[in-house]
XYZ file of C-alpha atoms in Angstrom:
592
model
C 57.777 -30.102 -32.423
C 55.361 -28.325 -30.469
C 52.532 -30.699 -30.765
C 55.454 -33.551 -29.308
C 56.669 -31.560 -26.497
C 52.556 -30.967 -25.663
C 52.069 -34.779 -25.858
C 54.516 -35.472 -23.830
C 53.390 -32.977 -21.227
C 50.311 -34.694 -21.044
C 51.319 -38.424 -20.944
C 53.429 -37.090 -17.959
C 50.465 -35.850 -16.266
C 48.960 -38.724 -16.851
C 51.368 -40.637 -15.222
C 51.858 -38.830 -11.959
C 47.953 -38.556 -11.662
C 48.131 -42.439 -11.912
C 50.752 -42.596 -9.513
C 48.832 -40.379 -7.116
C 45.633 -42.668 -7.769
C 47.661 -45.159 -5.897
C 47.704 -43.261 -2.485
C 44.731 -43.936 0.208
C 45.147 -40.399 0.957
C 44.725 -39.204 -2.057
C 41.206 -41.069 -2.578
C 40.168 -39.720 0.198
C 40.386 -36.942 -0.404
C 37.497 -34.317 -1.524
C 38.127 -31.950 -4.233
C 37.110 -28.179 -2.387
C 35.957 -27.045 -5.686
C 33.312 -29.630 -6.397
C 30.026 -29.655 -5.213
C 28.667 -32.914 -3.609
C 26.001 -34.011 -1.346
C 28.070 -33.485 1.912
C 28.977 -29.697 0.624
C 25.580 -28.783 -1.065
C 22.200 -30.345 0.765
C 22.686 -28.860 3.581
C 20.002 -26.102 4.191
C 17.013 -25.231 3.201
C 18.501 -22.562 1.033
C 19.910 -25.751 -0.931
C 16.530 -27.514 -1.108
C 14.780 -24.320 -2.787
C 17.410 -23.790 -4.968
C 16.957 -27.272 -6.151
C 13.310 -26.843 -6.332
C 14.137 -24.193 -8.458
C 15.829 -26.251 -10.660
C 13.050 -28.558 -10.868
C 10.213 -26.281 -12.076
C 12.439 -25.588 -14.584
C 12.861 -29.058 -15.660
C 8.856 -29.216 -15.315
C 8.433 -25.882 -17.488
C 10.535 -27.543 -20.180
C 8.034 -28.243 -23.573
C 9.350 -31.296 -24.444
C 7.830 -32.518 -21.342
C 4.784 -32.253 -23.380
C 5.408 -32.403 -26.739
C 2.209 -30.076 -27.129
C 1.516 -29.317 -31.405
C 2.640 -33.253 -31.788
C 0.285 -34.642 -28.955
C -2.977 -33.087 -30.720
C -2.237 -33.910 -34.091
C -2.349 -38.114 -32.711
C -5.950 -36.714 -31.844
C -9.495 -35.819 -33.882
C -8.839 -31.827 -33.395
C -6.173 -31.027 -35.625
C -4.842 -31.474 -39.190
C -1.349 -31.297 -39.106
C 1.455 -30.636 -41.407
C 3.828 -27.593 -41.813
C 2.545 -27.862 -45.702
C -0.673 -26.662 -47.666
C -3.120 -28.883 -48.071
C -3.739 -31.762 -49.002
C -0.012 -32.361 -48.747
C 0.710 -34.336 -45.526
C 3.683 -36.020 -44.156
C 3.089 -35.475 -40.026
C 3.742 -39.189 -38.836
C 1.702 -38.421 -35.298
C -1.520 -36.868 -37.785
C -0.706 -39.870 -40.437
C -0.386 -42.396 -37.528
C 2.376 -43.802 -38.593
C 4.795 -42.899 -35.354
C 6.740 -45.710 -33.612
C 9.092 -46.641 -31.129
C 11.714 -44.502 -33.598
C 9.918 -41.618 -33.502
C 11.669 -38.069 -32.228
C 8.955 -36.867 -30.732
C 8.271 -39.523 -28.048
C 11.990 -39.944 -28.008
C 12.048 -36.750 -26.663
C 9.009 -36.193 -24.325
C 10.458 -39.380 -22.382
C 13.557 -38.543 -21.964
C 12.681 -34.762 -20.731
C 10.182 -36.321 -18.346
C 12.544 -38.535 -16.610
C 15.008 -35.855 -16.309
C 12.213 -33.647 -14.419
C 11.998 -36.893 -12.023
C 15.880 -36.958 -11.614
C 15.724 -33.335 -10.636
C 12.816 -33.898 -8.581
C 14.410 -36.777 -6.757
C 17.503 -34.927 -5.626
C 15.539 -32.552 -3.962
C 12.883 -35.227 -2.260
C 16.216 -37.350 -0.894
C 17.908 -33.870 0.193
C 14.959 -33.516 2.273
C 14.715 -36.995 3.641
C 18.353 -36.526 4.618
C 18.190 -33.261 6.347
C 14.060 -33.465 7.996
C 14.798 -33.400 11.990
C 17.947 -31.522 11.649
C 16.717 -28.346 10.687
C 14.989 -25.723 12.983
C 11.197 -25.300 13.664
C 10.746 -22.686 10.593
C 13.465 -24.624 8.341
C 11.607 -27.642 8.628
C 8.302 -25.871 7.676
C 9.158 -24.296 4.725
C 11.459 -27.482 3.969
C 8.228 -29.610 4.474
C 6.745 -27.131 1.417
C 9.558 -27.866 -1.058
C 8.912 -31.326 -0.284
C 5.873 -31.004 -0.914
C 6.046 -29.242 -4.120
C 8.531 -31.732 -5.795
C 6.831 -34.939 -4.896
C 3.702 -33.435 -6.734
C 6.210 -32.134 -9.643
C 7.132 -36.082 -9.862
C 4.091 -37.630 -9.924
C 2.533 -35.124 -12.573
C 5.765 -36.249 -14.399
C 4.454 -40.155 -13.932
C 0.963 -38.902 -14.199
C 1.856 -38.128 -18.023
C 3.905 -41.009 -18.694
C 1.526 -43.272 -17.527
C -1.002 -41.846 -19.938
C 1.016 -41.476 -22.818
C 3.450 -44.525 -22.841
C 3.339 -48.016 -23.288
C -0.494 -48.565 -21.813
C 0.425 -47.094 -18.854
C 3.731 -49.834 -17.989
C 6.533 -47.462 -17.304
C 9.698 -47.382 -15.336
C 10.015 -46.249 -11.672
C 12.888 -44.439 -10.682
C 12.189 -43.550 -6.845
C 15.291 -42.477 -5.990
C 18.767 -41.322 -7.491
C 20.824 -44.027 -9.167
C 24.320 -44.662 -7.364
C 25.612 -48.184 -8.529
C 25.419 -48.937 -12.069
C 22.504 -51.427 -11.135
C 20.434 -49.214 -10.307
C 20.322 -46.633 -13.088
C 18.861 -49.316 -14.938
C 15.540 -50.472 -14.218
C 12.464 -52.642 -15.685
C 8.714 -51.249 -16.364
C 6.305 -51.472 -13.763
C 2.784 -52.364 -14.341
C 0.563 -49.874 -14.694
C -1.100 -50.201 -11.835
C 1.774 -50.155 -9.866
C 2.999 -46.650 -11.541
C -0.843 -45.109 -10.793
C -0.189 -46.303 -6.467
C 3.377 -44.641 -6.962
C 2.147 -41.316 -8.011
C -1.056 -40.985 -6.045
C 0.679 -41.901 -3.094
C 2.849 -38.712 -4.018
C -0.645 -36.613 -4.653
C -2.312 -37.020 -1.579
C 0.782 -36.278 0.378
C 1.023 -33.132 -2.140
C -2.867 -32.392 -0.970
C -1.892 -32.638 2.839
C 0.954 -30.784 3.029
C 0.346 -27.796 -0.110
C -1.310 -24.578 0.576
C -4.650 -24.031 -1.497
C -2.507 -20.150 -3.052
C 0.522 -18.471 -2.524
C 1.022 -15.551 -1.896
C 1.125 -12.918 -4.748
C 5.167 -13.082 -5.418
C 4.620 -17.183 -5.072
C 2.117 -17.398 -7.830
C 2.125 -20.646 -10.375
C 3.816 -22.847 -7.236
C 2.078 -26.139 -6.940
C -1.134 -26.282 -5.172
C -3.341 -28.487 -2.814
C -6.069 -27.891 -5.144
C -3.701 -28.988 -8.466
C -2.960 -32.239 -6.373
C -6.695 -33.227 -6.063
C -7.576 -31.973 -8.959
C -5.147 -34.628 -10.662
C -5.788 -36.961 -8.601
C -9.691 -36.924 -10.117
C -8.052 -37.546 -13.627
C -6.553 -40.434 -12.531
C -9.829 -42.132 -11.551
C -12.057 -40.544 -13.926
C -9.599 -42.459 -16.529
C -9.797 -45.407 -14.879
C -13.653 -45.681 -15.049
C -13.936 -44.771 -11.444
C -16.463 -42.189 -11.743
C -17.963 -42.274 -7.934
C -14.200 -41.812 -6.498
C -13.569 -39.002 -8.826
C -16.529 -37.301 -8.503
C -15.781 -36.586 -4.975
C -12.223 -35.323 -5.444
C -13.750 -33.295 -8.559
C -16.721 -32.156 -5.877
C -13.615 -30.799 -3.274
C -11.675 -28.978 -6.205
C -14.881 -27.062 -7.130
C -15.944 -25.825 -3.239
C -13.227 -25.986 -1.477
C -10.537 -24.006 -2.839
C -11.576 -20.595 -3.916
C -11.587 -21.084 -7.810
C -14.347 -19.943 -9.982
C -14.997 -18.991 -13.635
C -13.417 -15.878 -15.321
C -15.561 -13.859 -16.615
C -14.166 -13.552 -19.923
C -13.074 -16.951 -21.354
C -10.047 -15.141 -23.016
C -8.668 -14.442 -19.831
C -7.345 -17.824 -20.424
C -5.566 -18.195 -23.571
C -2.966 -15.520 -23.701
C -0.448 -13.268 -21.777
C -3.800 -11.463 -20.447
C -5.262 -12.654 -16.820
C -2.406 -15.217 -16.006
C -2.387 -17.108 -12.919
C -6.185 -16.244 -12.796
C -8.836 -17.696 -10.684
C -9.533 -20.527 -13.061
C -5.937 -21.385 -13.142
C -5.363 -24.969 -11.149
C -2.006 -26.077 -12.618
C -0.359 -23.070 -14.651
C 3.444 -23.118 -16.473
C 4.702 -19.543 -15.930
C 6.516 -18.144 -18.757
C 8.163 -14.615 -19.196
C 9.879 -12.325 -21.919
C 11.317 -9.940 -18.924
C 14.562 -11.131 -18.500
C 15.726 -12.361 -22.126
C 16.807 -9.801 -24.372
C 20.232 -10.805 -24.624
C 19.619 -14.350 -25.605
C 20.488 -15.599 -28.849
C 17.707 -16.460 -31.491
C 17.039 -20.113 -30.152
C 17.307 -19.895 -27.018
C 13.965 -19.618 -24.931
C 15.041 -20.417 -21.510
C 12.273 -19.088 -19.101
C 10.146 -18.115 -22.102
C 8.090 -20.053 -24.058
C 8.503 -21.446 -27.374
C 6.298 -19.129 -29.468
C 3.541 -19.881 -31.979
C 6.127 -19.695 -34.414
C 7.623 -22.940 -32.525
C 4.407 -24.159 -31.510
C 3.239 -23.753 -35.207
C -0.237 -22.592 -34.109
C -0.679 -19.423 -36.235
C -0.190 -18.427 -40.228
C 1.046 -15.043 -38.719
C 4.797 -15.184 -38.897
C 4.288 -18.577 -38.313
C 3.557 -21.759 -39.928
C 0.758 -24.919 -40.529
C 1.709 -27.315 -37.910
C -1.441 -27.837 -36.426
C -4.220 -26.113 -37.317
C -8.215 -27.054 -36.315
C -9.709 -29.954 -38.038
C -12.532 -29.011 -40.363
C -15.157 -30.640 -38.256
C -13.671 -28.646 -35.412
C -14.102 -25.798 -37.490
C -17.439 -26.645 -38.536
C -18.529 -26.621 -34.600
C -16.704 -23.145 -33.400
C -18.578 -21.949 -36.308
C -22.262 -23.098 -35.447
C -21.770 -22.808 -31.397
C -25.271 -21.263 -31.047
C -24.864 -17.568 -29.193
C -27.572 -16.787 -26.372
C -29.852 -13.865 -27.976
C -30.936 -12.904 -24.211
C -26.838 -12.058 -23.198
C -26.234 -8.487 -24.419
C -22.729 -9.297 -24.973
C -23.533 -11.098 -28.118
C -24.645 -7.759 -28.866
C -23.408 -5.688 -31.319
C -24.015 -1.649 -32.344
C -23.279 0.742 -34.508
C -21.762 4.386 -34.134
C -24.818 5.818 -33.313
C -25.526 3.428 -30.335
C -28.112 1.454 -32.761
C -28.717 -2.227 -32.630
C -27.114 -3.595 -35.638
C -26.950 -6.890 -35.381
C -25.850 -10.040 -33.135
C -22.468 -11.716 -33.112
C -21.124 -13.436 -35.917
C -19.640 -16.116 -34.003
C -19.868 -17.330 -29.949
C -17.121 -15.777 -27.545
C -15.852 -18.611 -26.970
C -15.628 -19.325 -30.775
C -13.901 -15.459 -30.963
C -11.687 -16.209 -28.287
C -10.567 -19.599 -29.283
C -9.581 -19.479 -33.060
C -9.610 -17.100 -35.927
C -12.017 -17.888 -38.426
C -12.461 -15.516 -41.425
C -16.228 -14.083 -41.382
C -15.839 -13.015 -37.299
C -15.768 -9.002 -37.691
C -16.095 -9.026 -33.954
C -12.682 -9.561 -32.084
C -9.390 -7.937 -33.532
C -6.117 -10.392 -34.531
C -2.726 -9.260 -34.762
C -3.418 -5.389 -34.580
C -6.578 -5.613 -37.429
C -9.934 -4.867 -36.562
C -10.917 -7.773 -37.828
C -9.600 -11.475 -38.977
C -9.589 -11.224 -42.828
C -7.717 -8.174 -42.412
C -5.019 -9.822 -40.745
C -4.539 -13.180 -42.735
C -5.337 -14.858 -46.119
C -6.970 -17.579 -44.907
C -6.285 -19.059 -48.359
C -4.710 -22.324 -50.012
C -7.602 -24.589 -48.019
C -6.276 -23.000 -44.364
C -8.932 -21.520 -43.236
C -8.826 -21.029 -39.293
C -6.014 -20.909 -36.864
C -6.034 -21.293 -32.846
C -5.757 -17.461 -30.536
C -4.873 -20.132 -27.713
C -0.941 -19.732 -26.725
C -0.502 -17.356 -29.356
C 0.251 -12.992 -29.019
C -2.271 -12.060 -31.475
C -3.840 -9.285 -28.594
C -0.742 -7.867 -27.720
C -0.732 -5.176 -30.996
C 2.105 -6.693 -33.253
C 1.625 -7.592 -36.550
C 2.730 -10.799 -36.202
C 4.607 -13.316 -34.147
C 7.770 -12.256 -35.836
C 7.125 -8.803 -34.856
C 6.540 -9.490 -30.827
C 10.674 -10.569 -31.083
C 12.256 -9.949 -34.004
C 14.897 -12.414 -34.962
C 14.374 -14.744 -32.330
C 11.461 -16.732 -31.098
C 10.178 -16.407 -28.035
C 6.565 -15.770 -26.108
C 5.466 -14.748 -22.335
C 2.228 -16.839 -22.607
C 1.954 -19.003 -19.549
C 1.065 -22.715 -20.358
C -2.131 -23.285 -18.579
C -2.416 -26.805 -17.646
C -5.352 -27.616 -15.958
C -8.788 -24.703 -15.651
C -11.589 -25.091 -13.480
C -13.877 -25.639 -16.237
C -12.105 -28.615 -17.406
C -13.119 -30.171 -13.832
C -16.633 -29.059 -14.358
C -16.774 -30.258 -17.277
C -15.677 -33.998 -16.100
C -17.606 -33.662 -13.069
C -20.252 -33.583 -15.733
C -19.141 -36.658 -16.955
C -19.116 -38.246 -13.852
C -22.901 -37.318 -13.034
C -23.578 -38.714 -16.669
C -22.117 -42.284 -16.143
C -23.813 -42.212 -12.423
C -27.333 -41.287 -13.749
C -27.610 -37.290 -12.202
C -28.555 -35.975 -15.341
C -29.656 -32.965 -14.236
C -26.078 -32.354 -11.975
C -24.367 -32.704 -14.960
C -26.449 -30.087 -17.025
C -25.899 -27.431 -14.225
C -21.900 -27.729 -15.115
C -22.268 -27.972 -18.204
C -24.583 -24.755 -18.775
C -22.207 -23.081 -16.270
C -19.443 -23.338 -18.340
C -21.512 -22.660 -21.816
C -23.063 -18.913 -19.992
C -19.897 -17.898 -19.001
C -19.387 -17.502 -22.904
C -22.811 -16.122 -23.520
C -23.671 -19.359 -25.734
C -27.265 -20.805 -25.769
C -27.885 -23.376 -22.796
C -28.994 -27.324 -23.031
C -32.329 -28.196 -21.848
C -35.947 -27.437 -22.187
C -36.894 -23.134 -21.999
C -36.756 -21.803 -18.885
C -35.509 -24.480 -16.840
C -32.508 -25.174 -14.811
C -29.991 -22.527 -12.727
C -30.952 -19.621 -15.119
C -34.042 -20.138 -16.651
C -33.876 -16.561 -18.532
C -31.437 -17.147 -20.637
C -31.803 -19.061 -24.029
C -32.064 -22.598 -24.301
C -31.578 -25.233 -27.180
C -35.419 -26.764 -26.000
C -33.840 -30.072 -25.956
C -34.909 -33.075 -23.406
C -31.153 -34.734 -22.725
C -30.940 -38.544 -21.734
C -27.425 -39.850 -20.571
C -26.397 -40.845 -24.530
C -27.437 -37.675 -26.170
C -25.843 -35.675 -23.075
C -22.781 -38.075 -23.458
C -22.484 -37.439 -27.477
C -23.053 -34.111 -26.664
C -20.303 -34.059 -24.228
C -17.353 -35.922 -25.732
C -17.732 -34.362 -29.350
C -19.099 -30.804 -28.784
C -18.322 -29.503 -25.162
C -15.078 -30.531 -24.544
C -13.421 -30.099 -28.132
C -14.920 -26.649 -28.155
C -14.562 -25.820 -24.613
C -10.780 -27.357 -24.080
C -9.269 -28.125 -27.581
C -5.945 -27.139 -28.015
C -4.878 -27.060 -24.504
C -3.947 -28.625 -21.691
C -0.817 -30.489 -21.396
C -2.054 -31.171 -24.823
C -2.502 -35.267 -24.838
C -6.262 -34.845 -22.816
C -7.830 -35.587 -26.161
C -6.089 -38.584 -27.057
C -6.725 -40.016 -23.224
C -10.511 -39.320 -23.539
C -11.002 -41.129 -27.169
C -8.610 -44.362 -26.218
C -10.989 -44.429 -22.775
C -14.214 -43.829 -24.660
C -12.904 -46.739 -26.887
C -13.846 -44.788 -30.502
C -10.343 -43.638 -31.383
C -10.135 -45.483 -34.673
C -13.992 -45.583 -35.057
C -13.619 -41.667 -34.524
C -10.954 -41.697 -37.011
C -13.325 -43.659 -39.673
C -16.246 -41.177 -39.413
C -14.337 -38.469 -39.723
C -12.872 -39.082 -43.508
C -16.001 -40.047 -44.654
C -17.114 -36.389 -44.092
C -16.434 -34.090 -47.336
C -16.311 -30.196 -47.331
C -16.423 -27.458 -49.805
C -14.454 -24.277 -49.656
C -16.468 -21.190 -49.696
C -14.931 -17.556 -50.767
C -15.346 -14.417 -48.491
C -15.667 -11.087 -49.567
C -15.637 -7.907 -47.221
C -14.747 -4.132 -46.963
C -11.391 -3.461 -45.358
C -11.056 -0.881 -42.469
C -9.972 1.443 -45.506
C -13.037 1.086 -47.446
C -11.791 -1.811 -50.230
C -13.350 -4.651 -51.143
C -11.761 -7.426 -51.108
C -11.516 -11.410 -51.516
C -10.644 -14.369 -49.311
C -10.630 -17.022 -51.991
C -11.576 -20.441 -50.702
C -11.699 -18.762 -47.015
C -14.770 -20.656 -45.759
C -14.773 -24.405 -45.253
C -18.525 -26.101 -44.958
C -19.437 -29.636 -45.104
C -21.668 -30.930 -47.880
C -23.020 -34.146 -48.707
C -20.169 -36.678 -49.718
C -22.428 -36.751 -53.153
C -22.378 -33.262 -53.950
C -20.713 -32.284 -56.929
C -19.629 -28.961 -54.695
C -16.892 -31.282 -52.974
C -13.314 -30.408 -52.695
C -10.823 -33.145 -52.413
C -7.855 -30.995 -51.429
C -9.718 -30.643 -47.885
C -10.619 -34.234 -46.990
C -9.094 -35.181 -43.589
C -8.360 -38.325 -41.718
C -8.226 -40.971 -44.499
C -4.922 -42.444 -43.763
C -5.331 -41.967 -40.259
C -8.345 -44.155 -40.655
C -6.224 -46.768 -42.512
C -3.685 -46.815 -40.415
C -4.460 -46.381 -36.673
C -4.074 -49.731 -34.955
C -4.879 -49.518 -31.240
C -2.049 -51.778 -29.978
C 0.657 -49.649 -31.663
C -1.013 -45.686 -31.285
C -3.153 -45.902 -28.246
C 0.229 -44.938 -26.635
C 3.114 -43.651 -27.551
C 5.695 -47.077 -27.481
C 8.883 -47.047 -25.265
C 11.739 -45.514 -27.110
C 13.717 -47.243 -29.164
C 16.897 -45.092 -27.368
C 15.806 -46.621 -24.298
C 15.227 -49.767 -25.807
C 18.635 -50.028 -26.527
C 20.305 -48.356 -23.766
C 18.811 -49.976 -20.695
C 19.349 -53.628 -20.382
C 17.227 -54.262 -17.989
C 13.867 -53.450 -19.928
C 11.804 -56.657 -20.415
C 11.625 -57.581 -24.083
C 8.301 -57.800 -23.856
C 7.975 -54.378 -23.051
C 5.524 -52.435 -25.856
């Protein structure tokens, strides 16, 4: 009886709300305790707090899809299983237009635009009604989310569909309009640039201390270089490269760790920086990492309290391993007690600082003094990436950092100066200024005390060691694109650079080839614990041997289906989601 009496109550509702429907009056009127555009863009207070909203939206990871985006590359076996076992579809190449991943990544990109969008038609609305110091700091958040878009379309067009991608310029109202076609690629790149250099003109080149990780001039030109350098334009980005180096005040940390964890963030390397933070979260359920980062445990980048969802490649490994330390830097130094030499650095810094290998005795990891201490390294997984992860911060493990839940403060650095100097290098390669591009390069190898390229004594520091090597533009180029960037920049970024850079260089599935041809054998690794036992990291050490050595071990071969089944018409780029596919009517079927 009770359930009647309540249906009845609400089919009478019904009614007289339908019968009210019917007056003018009544549609005109505005319900008081609904926001709209008449009741909330109205000041600049609105527009920040919209701005707000949108680095939020930006900040989100599906944005960038991060652990999936380098396992479609060369730098990373991936998995969540011990090897050889392997069912990762972006690793395999075997994702499509079904696929979660870029399912998700579009649809989190496009709703950063929509939030972006409110806030640049706010301001269109309200510019000339606001006074002189409103429409300054209005002119700032206008700024800001017009770059926040076009790094939005900047990744789409570089990820999706070869580069033929839907504009939305403006905030759907009709049903019409909320469905739109792909624009050609070209079209998408003059869209977004146009945003950029309006970005450049109108950003500051640093905020002030409390403003930190904002937008920047500086983050504007600096992407705008990318999107020429991809294009093949290497005179045009060379200049905007040239501005981002000497114009804005960045420079090299010291210490290349300073950019890889919760230590040194927003730095003076940092050019386009996600800010994360623990601070605030301690009553938030187990899931939920709203202004934190997903941690390693979610990003799948560590063994410690974590899991194998990408870990380095074995040639990768092969190259941290054999990065060739500069003797003359007493930083690769090491002593004993006693203040004795003892011996040189088992691996580079930037090796140290980048992954955890089992044989470095030189840099601590997850509160042990050394490495193979703090992991097993065992079962064919043999080194894991520092980058993103809280191995410095003490704790045992990820686990341990937030107990029950998973969460991280490790800002997501986007963009570092010596990614710029490294493809202004490129730049001076493809134009013939061989000797520009060696002074980059060598700046970014000294920083991290690693022997130089070129002949002894020669170039900006003629002291320290050198690899006595004459470079030409191929052997600086090979150099380049399969030693100094992978070691310099792997597992960063908003984590696709990789796959850009092979589709560009036009090796992707030739890459792909080489690469399972390669064989390895697994190496164990015995050492003395910090409380005097000996012990045993069985099958710790992963080397490469000659594919006819009887020394080989299957279990660790990489890349063979990849190989098979990378076609560059379906993988180059992530295809247009089926979910959009469906839903939008307007999409050409000819769209990829």
């Amino acid at each position: 009886m009770k359930n009647l009496i309540i249906g009845k109550f609400t089919l009478f509702l019904l009614i007289a709300f339908t019968m009210l429907s019917c007056s003018d009056e009544f549609l005109e009127q505005t319900n008081p305790n609904e926001l709209s555009t008449d009741s909330f863009w109205t000041s600049v207070t609105d527009l920040n707090l919209g701005l707000v909203a949108t680095y939020k939206a930006f900040s989100d990871a599906d944005n960038y899809k991060f652990v999936e985006e380098i396992n479609r590359s060369d730098l990373s076996w991936g998995s969540g299983y011990q090897r050889p076992f392997n069912t990762n579809e972006q690793y395999l190449q075997t994702f499509n237009e079904a696929s979660i991943a870029g399912s998700q990544k579009w649809a989190q990109l496009y709703t950063t635009i929509f939030y972006a969008n409110q806030v640049i038609e706010a301001y269109e609305r309200l510019t000339g009604t606001l006074s002189t110091g409103d429409e300054e700091e209005a002119l700032a958040i206008y700024a800001q989310a017009k770059f926040l878009r076009a790094y939005m379309y900047f990744i789409l067009n570089t990820s999706y569909n070869n580069g033929d991608v839907i504009i939305m310029d403006k905030i759907p109202v009709t049903e019409a309009e909320f469905y739109n076609d792909v624009s050609p690629s070209e079209d998408v790149k003059a869209f977004y640039r146009a945003d950029l250099e309006f970005a450049m003109e109108n950003l500051p080149a640093s905020w002030e201390a409390t403003e930190k990780g904002r937008v920047t001039s500086g983050a504007a030109e600096a992407i705008l270089g990318q999107s020429y350098l991809y294009d093949g334009k290497f005179d045009v980005a060379a200049d905007y490269f040239e501005n981002v180096i000497n114009n804005y005040g960045y420079s090299l940390t010291e210490n290349i760790g300073s950019n890889f964890t919760t230590m040194d963030e927003l730095n003076e390397e940092s050019i386009l920086e996600v800010v994360r933070s623990t601070d605030f979260n301690s009553d938030l359920n187990q899931w939920d990492w709203r202004d934190t980062g997903a941690t390693s445990v979610q990003k799948q980048l560590t063994a410690i309290g974590g899991w194998w969802g990408a870990v380095a490649a074995n040639w990768l490994i092969q190259e941290y391993r054999n990065d060739p330390i500069d003797t003359s830097d007493p930083r690769n130094e090491v002593y004993d007690e006693d203040g004795n030499f003892e011996r040189y650095r088992d691996v580079s810094l930037r090796t140290s600082w980048s992954v955890a290998i089992v044989e470095d005795r030189d840099l601590e990891y997850y509160g042990y003094p050394t490495t193979a201490e703090a992991a097993n390294f065992n079962i064919f997984m043999t080194c894991f990436w520092r980058k993103h992860t809280n191995w410095d911060l003490g704790f045992e493990s990820e686990e341990a950092l937030s107990p029950g839940k998973v969460r991280s403060g490790v800002n997501d650095r986007l963009l570092r100066l010596a990614e710029i100097y490294l493809q202004y290098a490129e730049c001076q390669i493809e134009m013939g200024n061989i000797d520009e591009a060696l002074l980059y390069i060598n700046k970014v190898r000294r920083r991290s005390g690693v022997q130089l390229l070129g002949p002894v004594g020669s170039g900006e520091y003629p002291l320290n060691d050198h690899d006595n090597l004459t470079y030409d533009a191929e052997s600086l180029m090979e150099h380049l694109r399969y030693k100094e960037y992978p070691l310099e920049l792997s597992c960063e970024g908003n984590g696709n650079g990789r796959n850009i850079d092979l589709r560009r260089w036009g090796v992707k599935k030739q890459r792909f080839e080489e690469l399972s041809q390669r064989r390895y054998d697994a190496l164990h690794y015995t050492f003395v614990d910090s409380e005097g036992t000996t012990k045993t990291r069985w099958s710790s050490m992963i080397v490469e041997v000659d594919p006819s050595s009887p020394d080989v071990e299957p279990g660790v071969n990489e890349f063979e289906d990849a190989a098979i089944n990378y076609q560059e018409n379906e993988h180059a780029y992530w295809k247009i989601p089926t979910s959009e596919l469906i839903t939008n009517p307007a999409i050409n079927s000819g769209a990829e």
